mmCIF file of C-alpha atoms and ligand atoms in Angstrom:
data_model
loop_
_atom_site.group_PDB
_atom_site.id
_atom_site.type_symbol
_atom_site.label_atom_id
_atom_site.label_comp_id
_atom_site.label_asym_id
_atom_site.label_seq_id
_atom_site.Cartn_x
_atom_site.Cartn_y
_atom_site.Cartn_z
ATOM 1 C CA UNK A 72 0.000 0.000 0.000
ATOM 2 C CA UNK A 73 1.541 3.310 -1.076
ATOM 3 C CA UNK A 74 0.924 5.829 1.539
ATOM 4 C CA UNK A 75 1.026 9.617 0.200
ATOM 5 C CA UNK A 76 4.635 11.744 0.667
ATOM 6 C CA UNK A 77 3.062 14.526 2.576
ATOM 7 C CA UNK A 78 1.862 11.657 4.777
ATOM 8 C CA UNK A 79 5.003 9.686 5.399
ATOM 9 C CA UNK A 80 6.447 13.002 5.803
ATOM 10 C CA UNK A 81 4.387 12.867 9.393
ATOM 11 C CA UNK A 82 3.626 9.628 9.923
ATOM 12 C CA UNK A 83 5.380 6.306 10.556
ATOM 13 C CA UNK A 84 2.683 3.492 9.679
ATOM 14 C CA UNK A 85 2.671 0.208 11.783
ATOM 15 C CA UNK A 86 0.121 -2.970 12.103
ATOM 16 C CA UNK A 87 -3.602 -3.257 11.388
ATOM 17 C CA UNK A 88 -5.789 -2.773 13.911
ATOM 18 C CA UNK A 89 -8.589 -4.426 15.175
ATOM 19 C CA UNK A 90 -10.487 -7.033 13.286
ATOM 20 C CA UNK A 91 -9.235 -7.109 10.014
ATOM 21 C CA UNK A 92 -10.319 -9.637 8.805
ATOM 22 C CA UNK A 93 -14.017 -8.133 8.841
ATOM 23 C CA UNK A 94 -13.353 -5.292 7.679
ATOM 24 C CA UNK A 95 -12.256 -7.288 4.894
ATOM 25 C CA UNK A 96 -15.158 -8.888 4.304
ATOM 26 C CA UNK A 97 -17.092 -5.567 5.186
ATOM 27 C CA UNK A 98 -15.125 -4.403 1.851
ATOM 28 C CA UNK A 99 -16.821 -6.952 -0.485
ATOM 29 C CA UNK A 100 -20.487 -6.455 1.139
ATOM 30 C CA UNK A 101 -19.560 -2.435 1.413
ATOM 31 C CA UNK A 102 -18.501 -0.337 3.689
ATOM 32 C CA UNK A 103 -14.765 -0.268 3.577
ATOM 33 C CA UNK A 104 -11.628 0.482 4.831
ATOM 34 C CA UNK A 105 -9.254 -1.027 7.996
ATOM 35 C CA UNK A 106 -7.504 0.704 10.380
ATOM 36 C CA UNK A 107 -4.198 0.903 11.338
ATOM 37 C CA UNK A 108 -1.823 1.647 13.718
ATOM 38 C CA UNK A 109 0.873 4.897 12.693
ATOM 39 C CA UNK A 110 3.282 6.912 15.084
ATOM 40 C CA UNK A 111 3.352 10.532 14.728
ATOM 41 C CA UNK A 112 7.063 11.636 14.123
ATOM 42 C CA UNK A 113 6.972 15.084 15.209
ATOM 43 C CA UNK A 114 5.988 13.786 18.560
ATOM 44 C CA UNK A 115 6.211 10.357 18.696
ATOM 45 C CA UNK A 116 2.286 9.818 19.768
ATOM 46 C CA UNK A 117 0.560 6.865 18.336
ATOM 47 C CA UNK A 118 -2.462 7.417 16.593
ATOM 48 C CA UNK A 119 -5.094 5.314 14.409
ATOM 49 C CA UNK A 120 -5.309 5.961 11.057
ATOM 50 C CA UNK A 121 -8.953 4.996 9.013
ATOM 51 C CA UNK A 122 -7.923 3.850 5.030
ATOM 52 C CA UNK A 123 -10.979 4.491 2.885
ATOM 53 C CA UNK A 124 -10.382 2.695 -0.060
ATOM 54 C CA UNK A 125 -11.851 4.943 -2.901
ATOM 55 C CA UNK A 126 -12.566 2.189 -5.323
ATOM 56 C CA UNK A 127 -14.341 -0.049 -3.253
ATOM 57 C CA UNK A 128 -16.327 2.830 -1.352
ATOM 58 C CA UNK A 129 -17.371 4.027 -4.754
ATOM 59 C CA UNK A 130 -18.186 0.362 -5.516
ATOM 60 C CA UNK A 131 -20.201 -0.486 -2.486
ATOM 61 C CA UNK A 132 -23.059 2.104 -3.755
ATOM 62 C CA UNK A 133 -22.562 3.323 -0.291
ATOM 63 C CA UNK A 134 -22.087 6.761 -1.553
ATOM 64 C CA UNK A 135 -24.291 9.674 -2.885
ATOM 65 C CA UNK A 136 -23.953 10.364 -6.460
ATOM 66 C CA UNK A 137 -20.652 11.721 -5.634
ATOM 67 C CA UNK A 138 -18.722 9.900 -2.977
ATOM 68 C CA UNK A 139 -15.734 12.928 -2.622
ATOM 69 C CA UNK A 140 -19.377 14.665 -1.015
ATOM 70 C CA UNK A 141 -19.544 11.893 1.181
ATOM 71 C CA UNK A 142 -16.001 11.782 2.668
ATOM 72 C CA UNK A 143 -15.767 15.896 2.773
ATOM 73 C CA UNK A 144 -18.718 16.003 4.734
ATOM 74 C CA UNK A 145 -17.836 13.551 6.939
ATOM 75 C CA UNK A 146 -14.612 15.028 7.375
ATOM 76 C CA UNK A 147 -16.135 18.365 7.915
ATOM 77 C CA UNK A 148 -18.305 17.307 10.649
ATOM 78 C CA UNK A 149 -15.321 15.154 12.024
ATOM 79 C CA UNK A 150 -13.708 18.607 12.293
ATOM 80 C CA UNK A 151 -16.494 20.683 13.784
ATOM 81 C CA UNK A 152 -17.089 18.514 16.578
ATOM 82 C CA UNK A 153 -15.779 18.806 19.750
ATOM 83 C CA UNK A 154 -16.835 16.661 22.604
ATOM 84 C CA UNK A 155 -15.134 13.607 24.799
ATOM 85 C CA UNK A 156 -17.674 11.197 23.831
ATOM 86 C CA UNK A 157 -17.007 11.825 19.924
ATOM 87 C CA UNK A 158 -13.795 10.769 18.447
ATOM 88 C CA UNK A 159 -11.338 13.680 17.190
ATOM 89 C CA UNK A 160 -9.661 13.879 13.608
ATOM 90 C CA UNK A 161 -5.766 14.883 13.713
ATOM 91 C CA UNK A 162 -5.384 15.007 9.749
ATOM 92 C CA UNK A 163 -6.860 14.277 6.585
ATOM 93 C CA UNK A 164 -4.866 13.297 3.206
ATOM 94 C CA UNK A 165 -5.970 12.011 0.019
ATOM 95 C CA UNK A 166 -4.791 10.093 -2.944
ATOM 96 C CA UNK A 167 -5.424 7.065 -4.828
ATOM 97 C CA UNK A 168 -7.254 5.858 -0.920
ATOM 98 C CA UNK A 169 -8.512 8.809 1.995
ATOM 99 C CA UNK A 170 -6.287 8.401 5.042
ATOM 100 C CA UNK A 171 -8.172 9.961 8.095
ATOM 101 C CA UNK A 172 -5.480 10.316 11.253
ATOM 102 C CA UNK A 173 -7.648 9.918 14.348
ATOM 103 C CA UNK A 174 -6.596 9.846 18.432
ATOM 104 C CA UNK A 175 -5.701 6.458 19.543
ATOM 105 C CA UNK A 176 -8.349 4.497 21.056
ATOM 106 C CA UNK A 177 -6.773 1.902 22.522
ATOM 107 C CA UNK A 178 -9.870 -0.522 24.155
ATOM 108 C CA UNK A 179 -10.795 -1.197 20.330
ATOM 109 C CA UNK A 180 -14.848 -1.358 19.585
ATOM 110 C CA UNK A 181 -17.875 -2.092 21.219
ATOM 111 C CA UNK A 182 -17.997 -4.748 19.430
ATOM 112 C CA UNK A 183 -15.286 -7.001 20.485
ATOM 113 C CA UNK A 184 -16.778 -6.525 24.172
ATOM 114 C CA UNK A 185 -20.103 -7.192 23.027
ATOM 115 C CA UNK A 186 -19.208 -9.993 21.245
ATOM 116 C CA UNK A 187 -17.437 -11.883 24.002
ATOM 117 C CA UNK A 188 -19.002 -14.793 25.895
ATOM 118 C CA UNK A 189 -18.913 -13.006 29.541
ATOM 119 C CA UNK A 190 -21.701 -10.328 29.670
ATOM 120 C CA UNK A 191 -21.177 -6.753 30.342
ATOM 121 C CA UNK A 192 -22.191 -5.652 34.274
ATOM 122 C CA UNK A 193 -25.085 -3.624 34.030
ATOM 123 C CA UNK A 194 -23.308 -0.894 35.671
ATOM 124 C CA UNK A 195 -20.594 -0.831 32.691
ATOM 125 C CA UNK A 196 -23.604 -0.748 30.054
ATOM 126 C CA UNK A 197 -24.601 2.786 32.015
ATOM 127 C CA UNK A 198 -21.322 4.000 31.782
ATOM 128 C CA UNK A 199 -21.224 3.794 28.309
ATOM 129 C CA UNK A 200 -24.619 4.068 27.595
ATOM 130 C CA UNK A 201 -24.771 7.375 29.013
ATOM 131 C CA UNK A 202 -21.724 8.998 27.296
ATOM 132 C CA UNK A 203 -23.113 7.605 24.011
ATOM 133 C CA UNK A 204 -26.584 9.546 24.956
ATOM 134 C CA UNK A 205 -24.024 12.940 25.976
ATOM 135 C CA UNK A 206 -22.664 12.318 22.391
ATOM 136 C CA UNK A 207 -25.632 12.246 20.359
ATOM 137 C CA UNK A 208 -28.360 14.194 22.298
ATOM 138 C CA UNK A 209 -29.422 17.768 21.853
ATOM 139 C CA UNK A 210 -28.911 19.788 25.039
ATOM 140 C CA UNK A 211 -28.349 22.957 26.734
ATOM 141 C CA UNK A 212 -25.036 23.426 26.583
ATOM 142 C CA UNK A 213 -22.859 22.545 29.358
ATOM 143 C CA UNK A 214 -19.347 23.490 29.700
ATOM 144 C CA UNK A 215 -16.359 21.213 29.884
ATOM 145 C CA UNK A 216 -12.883 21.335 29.998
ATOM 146 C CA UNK A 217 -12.541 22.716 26.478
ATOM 147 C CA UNK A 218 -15.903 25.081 26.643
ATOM 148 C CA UNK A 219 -19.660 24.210 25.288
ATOM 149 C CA UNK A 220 -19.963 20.907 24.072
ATOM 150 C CA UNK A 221 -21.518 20.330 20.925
ATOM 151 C CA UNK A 222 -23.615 17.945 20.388
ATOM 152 C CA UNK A 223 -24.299 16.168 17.169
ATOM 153 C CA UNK A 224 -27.950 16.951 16.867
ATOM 154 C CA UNK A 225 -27.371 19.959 18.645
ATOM 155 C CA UNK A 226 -25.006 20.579 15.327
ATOM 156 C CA UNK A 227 -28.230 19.203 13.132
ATOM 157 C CA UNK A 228 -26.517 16.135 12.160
ATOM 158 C CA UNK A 229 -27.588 12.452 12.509
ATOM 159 C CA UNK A 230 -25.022 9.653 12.619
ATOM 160 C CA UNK A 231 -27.408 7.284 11.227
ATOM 161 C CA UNK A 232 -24.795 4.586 11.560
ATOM 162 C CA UNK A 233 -24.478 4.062 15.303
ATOM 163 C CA UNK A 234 -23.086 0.418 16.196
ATOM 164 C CA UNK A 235 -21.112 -1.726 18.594
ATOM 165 C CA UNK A 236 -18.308 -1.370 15.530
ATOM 166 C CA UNK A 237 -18.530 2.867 15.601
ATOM 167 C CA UNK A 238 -18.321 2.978 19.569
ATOM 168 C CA UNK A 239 -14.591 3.151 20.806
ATOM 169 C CA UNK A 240 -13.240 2.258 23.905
ATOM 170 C CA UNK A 241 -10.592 4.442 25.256
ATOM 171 C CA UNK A 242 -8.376 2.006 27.574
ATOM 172 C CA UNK A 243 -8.612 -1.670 27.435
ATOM 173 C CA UNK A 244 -9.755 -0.804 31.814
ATOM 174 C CA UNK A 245 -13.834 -1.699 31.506
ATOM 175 C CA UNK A 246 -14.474 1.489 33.106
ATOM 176 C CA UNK A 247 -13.262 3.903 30.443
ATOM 177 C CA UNK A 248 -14.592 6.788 28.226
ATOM 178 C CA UNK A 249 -16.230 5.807 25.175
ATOM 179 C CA UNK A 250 -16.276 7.797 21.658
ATOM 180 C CA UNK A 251 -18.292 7.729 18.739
ATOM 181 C CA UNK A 252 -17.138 7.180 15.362
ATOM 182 C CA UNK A 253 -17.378 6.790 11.680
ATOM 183 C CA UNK A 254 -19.521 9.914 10.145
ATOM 184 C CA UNK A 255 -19.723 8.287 6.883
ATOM 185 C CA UNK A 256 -23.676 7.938 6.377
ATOM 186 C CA UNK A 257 -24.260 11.285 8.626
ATOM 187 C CA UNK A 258 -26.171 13.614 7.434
ATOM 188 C CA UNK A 259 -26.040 17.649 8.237
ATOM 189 C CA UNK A 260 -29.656 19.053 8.551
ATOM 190 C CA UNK A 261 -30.628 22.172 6.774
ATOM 191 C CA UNK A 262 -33.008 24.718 7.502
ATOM 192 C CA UNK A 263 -36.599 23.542 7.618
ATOM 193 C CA UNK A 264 -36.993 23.610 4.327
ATOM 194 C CA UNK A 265 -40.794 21.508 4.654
ATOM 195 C CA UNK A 266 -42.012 24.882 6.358
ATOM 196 C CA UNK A 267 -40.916 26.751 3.703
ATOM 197 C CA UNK A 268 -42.773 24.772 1.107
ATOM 198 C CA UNK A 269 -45.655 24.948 2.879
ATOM 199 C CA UNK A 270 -46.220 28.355 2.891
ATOM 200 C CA UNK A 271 -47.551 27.895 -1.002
ATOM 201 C CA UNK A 272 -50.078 26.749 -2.259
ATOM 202 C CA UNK A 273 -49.545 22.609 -2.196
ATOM 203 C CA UNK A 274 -51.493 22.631 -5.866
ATOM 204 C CA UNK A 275 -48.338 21.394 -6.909
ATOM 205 C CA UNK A 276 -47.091 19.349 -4.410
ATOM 206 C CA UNK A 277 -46.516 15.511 -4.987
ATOM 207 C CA UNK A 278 -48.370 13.381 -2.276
ATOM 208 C CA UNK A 279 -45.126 11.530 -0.367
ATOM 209 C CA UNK A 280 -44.524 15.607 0.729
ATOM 210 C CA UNK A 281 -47.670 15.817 2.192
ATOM 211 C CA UNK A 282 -47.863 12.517 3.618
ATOM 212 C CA UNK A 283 -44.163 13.262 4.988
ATOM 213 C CA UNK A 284 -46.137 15.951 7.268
ATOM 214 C CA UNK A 285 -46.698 13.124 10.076
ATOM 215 C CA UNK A 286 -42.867 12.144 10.248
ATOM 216 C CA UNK A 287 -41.141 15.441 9.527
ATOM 217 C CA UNK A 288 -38.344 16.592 11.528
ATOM 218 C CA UNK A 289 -37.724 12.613 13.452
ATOM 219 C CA UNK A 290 -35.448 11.897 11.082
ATOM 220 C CA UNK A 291 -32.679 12.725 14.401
ATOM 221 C CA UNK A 292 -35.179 9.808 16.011
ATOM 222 C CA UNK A 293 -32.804 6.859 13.939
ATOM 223 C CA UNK A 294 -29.828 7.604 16.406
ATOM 224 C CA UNK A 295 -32.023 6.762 18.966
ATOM 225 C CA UNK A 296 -33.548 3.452 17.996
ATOM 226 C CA UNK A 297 -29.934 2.107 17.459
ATOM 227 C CA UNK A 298 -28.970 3.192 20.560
ATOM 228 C CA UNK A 299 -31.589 1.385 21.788
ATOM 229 C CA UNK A 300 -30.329 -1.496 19.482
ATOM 230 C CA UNK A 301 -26.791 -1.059 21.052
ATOM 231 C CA UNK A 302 -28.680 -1.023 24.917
ATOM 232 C CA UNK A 303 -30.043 -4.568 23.780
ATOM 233 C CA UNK A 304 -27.024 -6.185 23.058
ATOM 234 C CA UNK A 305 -24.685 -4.877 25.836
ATOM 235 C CA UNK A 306 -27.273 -5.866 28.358
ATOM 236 C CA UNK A 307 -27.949 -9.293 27.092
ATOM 237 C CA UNK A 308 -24.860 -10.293 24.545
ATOM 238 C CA UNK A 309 -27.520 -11.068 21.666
ATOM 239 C CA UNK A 310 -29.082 -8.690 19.117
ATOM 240 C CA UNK A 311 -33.062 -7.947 19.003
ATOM 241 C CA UNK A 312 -33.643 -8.319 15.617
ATOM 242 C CA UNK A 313 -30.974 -10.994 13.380
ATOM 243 C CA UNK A 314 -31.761 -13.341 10.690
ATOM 244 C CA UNK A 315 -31.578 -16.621 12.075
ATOM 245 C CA UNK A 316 -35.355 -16.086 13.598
ATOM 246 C CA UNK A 317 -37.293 -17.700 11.545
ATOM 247 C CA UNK A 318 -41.019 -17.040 12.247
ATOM 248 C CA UNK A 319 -40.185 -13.203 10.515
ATOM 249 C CA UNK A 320 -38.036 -12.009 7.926
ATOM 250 C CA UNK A 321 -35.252 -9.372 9.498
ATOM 251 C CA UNK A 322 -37.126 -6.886 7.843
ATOM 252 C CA UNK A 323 -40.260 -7.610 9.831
ATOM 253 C CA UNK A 324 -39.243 -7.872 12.725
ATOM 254 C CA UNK A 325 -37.733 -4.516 13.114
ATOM 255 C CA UNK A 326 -40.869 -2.564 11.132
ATOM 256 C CA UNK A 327 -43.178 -4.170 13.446
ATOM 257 C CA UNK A 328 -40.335 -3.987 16.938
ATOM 258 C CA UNK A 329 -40.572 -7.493 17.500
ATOM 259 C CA UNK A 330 -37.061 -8.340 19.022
ATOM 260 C CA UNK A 331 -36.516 -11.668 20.683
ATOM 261 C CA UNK A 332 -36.516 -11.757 24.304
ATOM 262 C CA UNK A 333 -34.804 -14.619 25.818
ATOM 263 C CA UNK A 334 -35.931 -14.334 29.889
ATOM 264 C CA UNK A 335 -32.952 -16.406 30.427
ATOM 265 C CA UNK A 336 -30.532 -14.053 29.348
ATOM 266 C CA UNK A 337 -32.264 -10.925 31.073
ATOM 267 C CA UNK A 338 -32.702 -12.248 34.521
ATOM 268 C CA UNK A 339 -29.788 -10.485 36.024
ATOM 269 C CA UNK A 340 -30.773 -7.152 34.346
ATOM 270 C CA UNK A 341 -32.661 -4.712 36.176
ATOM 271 C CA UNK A 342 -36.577 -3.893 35.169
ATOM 272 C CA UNK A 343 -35.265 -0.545 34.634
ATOM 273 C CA UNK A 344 -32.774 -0.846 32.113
ATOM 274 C CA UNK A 345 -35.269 -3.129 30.155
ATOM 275 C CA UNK A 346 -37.800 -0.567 30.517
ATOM 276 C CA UNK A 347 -35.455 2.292 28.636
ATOM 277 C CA UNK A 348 -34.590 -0.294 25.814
ATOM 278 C CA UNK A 349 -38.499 -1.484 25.208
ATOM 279 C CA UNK A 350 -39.342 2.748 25.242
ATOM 280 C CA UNK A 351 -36.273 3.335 22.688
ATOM 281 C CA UNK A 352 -37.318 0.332 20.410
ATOM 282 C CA UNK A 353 -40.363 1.856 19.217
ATOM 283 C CA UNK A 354 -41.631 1.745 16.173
ATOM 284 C CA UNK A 355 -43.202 4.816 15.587
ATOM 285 C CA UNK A 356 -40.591 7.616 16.183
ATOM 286 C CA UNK A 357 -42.908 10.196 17.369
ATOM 287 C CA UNK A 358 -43.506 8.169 20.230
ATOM 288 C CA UNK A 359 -39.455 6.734 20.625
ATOM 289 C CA UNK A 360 -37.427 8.791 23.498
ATOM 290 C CA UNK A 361 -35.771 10.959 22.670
ATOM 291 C CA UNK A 362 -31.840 11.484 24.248
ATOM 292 C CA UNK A 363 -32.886 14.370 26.225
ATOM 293 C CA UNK A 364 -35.679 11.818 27.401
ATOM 294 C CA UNK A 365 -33.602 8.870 27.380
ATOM 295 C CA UNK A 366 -30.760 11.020 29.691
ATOM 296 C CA UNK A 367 -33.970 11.311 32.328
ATOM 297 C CA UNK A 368 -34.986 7.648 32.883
ATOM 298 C CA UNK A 369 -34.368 6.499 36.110
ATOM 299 C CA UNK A 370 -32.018 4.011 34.926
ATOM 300 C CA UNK A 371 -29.492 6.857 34.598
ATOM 301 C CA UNK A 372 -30.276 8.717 37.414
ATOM 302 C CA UNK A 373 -27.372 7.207 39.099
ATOM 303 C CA UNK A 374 -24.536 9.507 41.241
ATOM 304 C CA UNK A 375 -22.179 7.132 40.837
ATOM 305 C CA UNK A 376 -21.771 6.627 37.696
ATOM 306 C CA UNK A 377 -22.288 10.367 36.418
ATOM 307 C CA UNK A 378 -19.164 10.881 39.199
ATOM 308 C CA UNK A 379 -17.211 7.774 37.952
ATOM 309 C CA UNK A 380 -17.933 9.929 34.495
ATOM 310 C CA UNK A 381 -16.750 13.246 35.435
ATOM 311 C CA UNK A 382 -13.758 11.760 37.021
ATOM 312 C CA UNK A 383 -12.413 10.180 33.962
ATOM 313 C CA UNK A 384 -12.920 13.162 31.945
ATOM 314 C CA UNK A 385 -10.871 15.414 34.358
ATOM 315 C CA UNK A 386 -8.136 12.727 33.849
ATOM 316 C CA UNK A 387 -7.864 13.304 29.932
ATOM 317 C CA UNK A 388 -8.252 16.992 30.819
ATOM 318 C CA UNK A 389 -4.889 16.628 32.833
ATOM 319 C CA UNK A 390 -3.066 15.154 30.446
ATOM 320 C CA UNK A 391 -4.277 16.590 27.030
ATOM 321 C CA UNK A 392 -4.122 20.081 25.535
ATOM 322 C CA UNK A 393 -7.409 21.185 23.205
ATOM 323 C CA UNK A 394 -7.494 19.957 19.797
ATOM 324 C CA UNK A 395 -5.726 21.590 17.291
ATOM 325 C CA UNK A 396 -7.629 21.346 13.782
ATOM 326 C CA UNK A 397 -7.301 24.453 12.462
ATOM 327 C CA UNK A 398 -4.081 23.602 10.490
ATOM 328 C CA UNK A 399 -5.690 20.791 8.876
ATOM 329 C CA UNK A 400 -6.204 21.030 5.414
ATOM 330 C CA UNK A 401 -9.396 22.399 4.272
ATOM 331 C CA UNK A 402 -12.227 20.161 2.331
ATOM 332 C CA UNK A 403 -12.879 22.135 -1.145
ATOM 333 C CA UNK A 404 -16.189 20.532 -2.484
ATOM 334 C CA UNK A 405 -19.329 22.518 -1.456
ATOM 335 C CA UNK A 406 -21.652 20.731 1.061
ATOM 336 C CA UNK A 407 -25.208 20.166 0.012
ATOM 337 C CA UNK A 408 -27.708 20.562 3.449
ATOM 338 C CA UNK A 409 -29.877 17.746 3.942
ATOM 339 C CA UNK A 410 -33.324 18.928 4.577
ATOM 340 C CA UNK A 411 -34.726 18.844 7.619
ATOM 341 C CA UNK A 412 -37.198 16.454 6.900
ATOM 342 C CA UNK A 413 -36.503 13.981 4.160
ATOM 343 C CA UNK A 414 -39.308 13.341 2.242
ATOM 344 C CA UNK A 415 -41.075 9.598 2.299
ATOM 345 C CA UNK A 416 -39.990 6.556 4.055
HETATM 346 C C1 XK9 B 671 -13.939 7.963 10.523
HETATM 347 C C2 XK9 B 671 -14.181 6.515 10.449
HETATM 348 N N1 XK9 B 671 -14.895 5.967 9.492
HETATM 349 N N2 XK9 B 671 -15.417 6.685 8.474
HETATM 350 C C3 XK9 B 671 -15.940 6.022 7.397
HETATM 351 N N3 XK9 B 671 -16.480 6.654 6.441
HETATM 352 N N4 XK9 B 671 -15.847 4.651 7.387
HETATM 353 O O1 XK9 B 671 -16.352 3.948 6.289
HETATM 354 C C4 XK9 B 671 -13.574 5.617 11.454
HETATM 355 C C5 XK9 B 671 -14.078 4.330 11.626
HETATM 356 C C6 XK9 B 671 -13.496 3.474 12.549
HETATM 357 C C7 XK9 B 671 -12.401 3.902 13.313
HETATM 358 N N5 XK9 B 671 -11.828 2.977 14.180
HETATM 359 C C8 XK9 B 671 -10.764 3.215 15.000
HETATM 360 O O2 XK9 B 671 -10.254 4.312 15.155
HETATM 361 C C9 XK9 B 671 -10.244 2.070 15.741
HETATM 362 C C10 XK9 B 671 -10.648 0.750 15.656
HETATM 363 C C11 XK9 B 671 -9.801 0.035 16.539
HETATM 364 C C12 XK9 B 671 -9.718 -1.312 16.893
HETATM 365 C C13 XK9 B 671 -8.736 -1.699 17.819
HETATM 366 C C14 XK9 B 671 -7.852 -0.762 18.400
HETATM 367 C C15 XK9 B 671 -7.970 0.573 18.028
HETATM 368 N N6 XK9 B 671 -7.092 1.558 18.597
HETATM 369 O O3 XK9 B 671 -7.219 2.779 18.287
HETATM 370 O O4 XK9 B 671 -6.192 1.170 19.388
HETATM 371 C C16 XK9 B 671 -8.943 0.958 17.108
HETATM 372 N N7 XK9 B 671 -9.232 2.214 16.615
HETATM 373 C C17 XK9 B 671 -11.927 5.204 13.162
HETATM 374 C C18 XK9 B 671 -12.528 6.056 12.237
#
């Protein structure tokens, strides 16, 4: 692999990291890319380093009609975000691949944990849980030790990708600060354009408009039914909705929020933490929590943890200056808004 001059300039590149051999196969069905390992030279900090393949990610039909959109706004957004919970972009390069230089995150994904035959403690999901909710919700701003937070739909933008594989663990130590990742299928909402429209006469307007009128302005309401996705599986190590059920397709199952619920595998999980999953897996969105909702249940009304929180935050405080991104270089291609409410299903 041929890395670009101005990036070996900076960068020394080491091992893959993490599970290869998926993302591998997460090439052929997609999505795709693997991650590797590279020391900075200037300072001799480690840091991850995303490889987008560009032929494959144009491939994989992933992308708008133009994928360069896709990748500047993602790295866009990856640069106006500032928060704990959301992972932060060092540099950008491209070439014949994108190369995105990201902090070092060294407990790997969600995933791995997830995916490992001793459960999580409940009180380890809540950790986690909550800084995922702190990443994604909107909020009143609260200050931190870099200023206001901002919040991804605070920003108007939707992950609309959020997964055991796109939450990173910052120490290998189960209690840790998590971060969000991966911006590729985010979307930036505009203005409310729907209001706009409506302000005509709808002689003219086509029906799925119209009948958009019910949904409009949930679309930020996706982020939260993964994350209740992501609530199901740390709690009881098996996903809701998968294909080997065989009374209803995948694709039913979710459209009509009937996950599988073995009792055996919940028994040691509090009726309040399975209450906040079955009131984030609902189908209709205008009746789903919302994370300013979610953040209330009185699953998370817990001290401890919201101290346990605040403590390891003041620790990366101590040891890390604010993020410098200015110098990065800019992203040329214009952005196109996404409209507040995207029309039909
Ligand atoms: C920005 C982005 N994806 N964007 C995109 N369009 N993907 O298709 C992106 C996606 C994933 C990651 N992952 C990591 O940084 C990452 C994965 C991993 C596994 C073991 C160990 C580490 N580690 O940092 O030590 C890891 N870091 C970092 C960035």
């Amino acid at each position: 692999m041929m890395f670009p001059k101005e990036f070996r300039e900076k960068y020394i590149m080491s091992k893959t990291l993490g599970r290869f051999l998926t993302e591998l196969c997460s090439c052929f069905s997609g999505a795709c890319g693997e991650v590797k390992l590279a020391f900075e030279k200037s300072t001799c900090n480690k840091v991850a380093v995303k490889i987008i393949n560009k032929r494959k990610f144009v491939a994989s039909g992933l992308t708008d009609a133009n994928p360069a959109l896709n990748i500047n706004t993602e790295i866009e957004i990856l640069k106006k975000i500032d928060h704990p919970c959301l992972i932060k972009i060092k540099n950008f390069f491209e070439a014949e691949d994108y190369y995105i230089v990201l902090e070092l995150m060294e407990g790997g994904e969600l995933y791995d944990r997830v995916s490992r035959p001793i459960k999580m403690k409940e009180d380890t999901c809540k950790l986690y849980f909550y800084q995922m909710l702190l990443a994604v919700k909107v909020h009143n701003r609260s200050v931190t030790c870099w200023g206001a937070l901002n919040y991804l739909h605070d920003n108007g933008i939707i992950h609309r990708d959020l997964k055991p594989e796109n939450v990173l663990l910052s120490s290998s130590e189960e209690i840790c600060l998590i971060k969000i990742t991966d911006f590729g299928q985010s979307k930036i909402l505009g203005e409310a354009s729907l209001m706009k429209t409506l302000c005509g006469t709808p002689m003219y307007l086509a029906p799925e408009v119209l009948n958009s009128l019910g949904t409009a302005g949930y679309s930020r309401a996706v982020d939260c039914w993964s994350l209740g996705v992501i609530l199901f599986v740390c709690l009881c190590g098996y996903p809701p909705f998968n294909e080997q059920n065989t009374q209803l397709s995948l694709k039913d199952q979710i459209t009509h929020g009937k996950y599988t619920f073995i009792a055996k595998e919940w028994k040691h999980v509090s009726d309040m933490a399975l209450d906040l999953v079955k009131k984030l897996l609902v189908v209709d969105p205008s009746k789903r929590l919302t994370t300013e909702e979610a953040l209330e249940h009185p699953w998370l009304q817990d001290e401890d943890m919201k101290t346990t929180f605040q403590q390891l935050l003041a620790q990366t405080c101590t040891n890390m200056s604010p993020p410098e991104t200015s110098k990065m270089p800019t992203t040329t291609r214009k952005r196109l808004h996404e409209n507040e409410e995207e029309y039909g299903s």
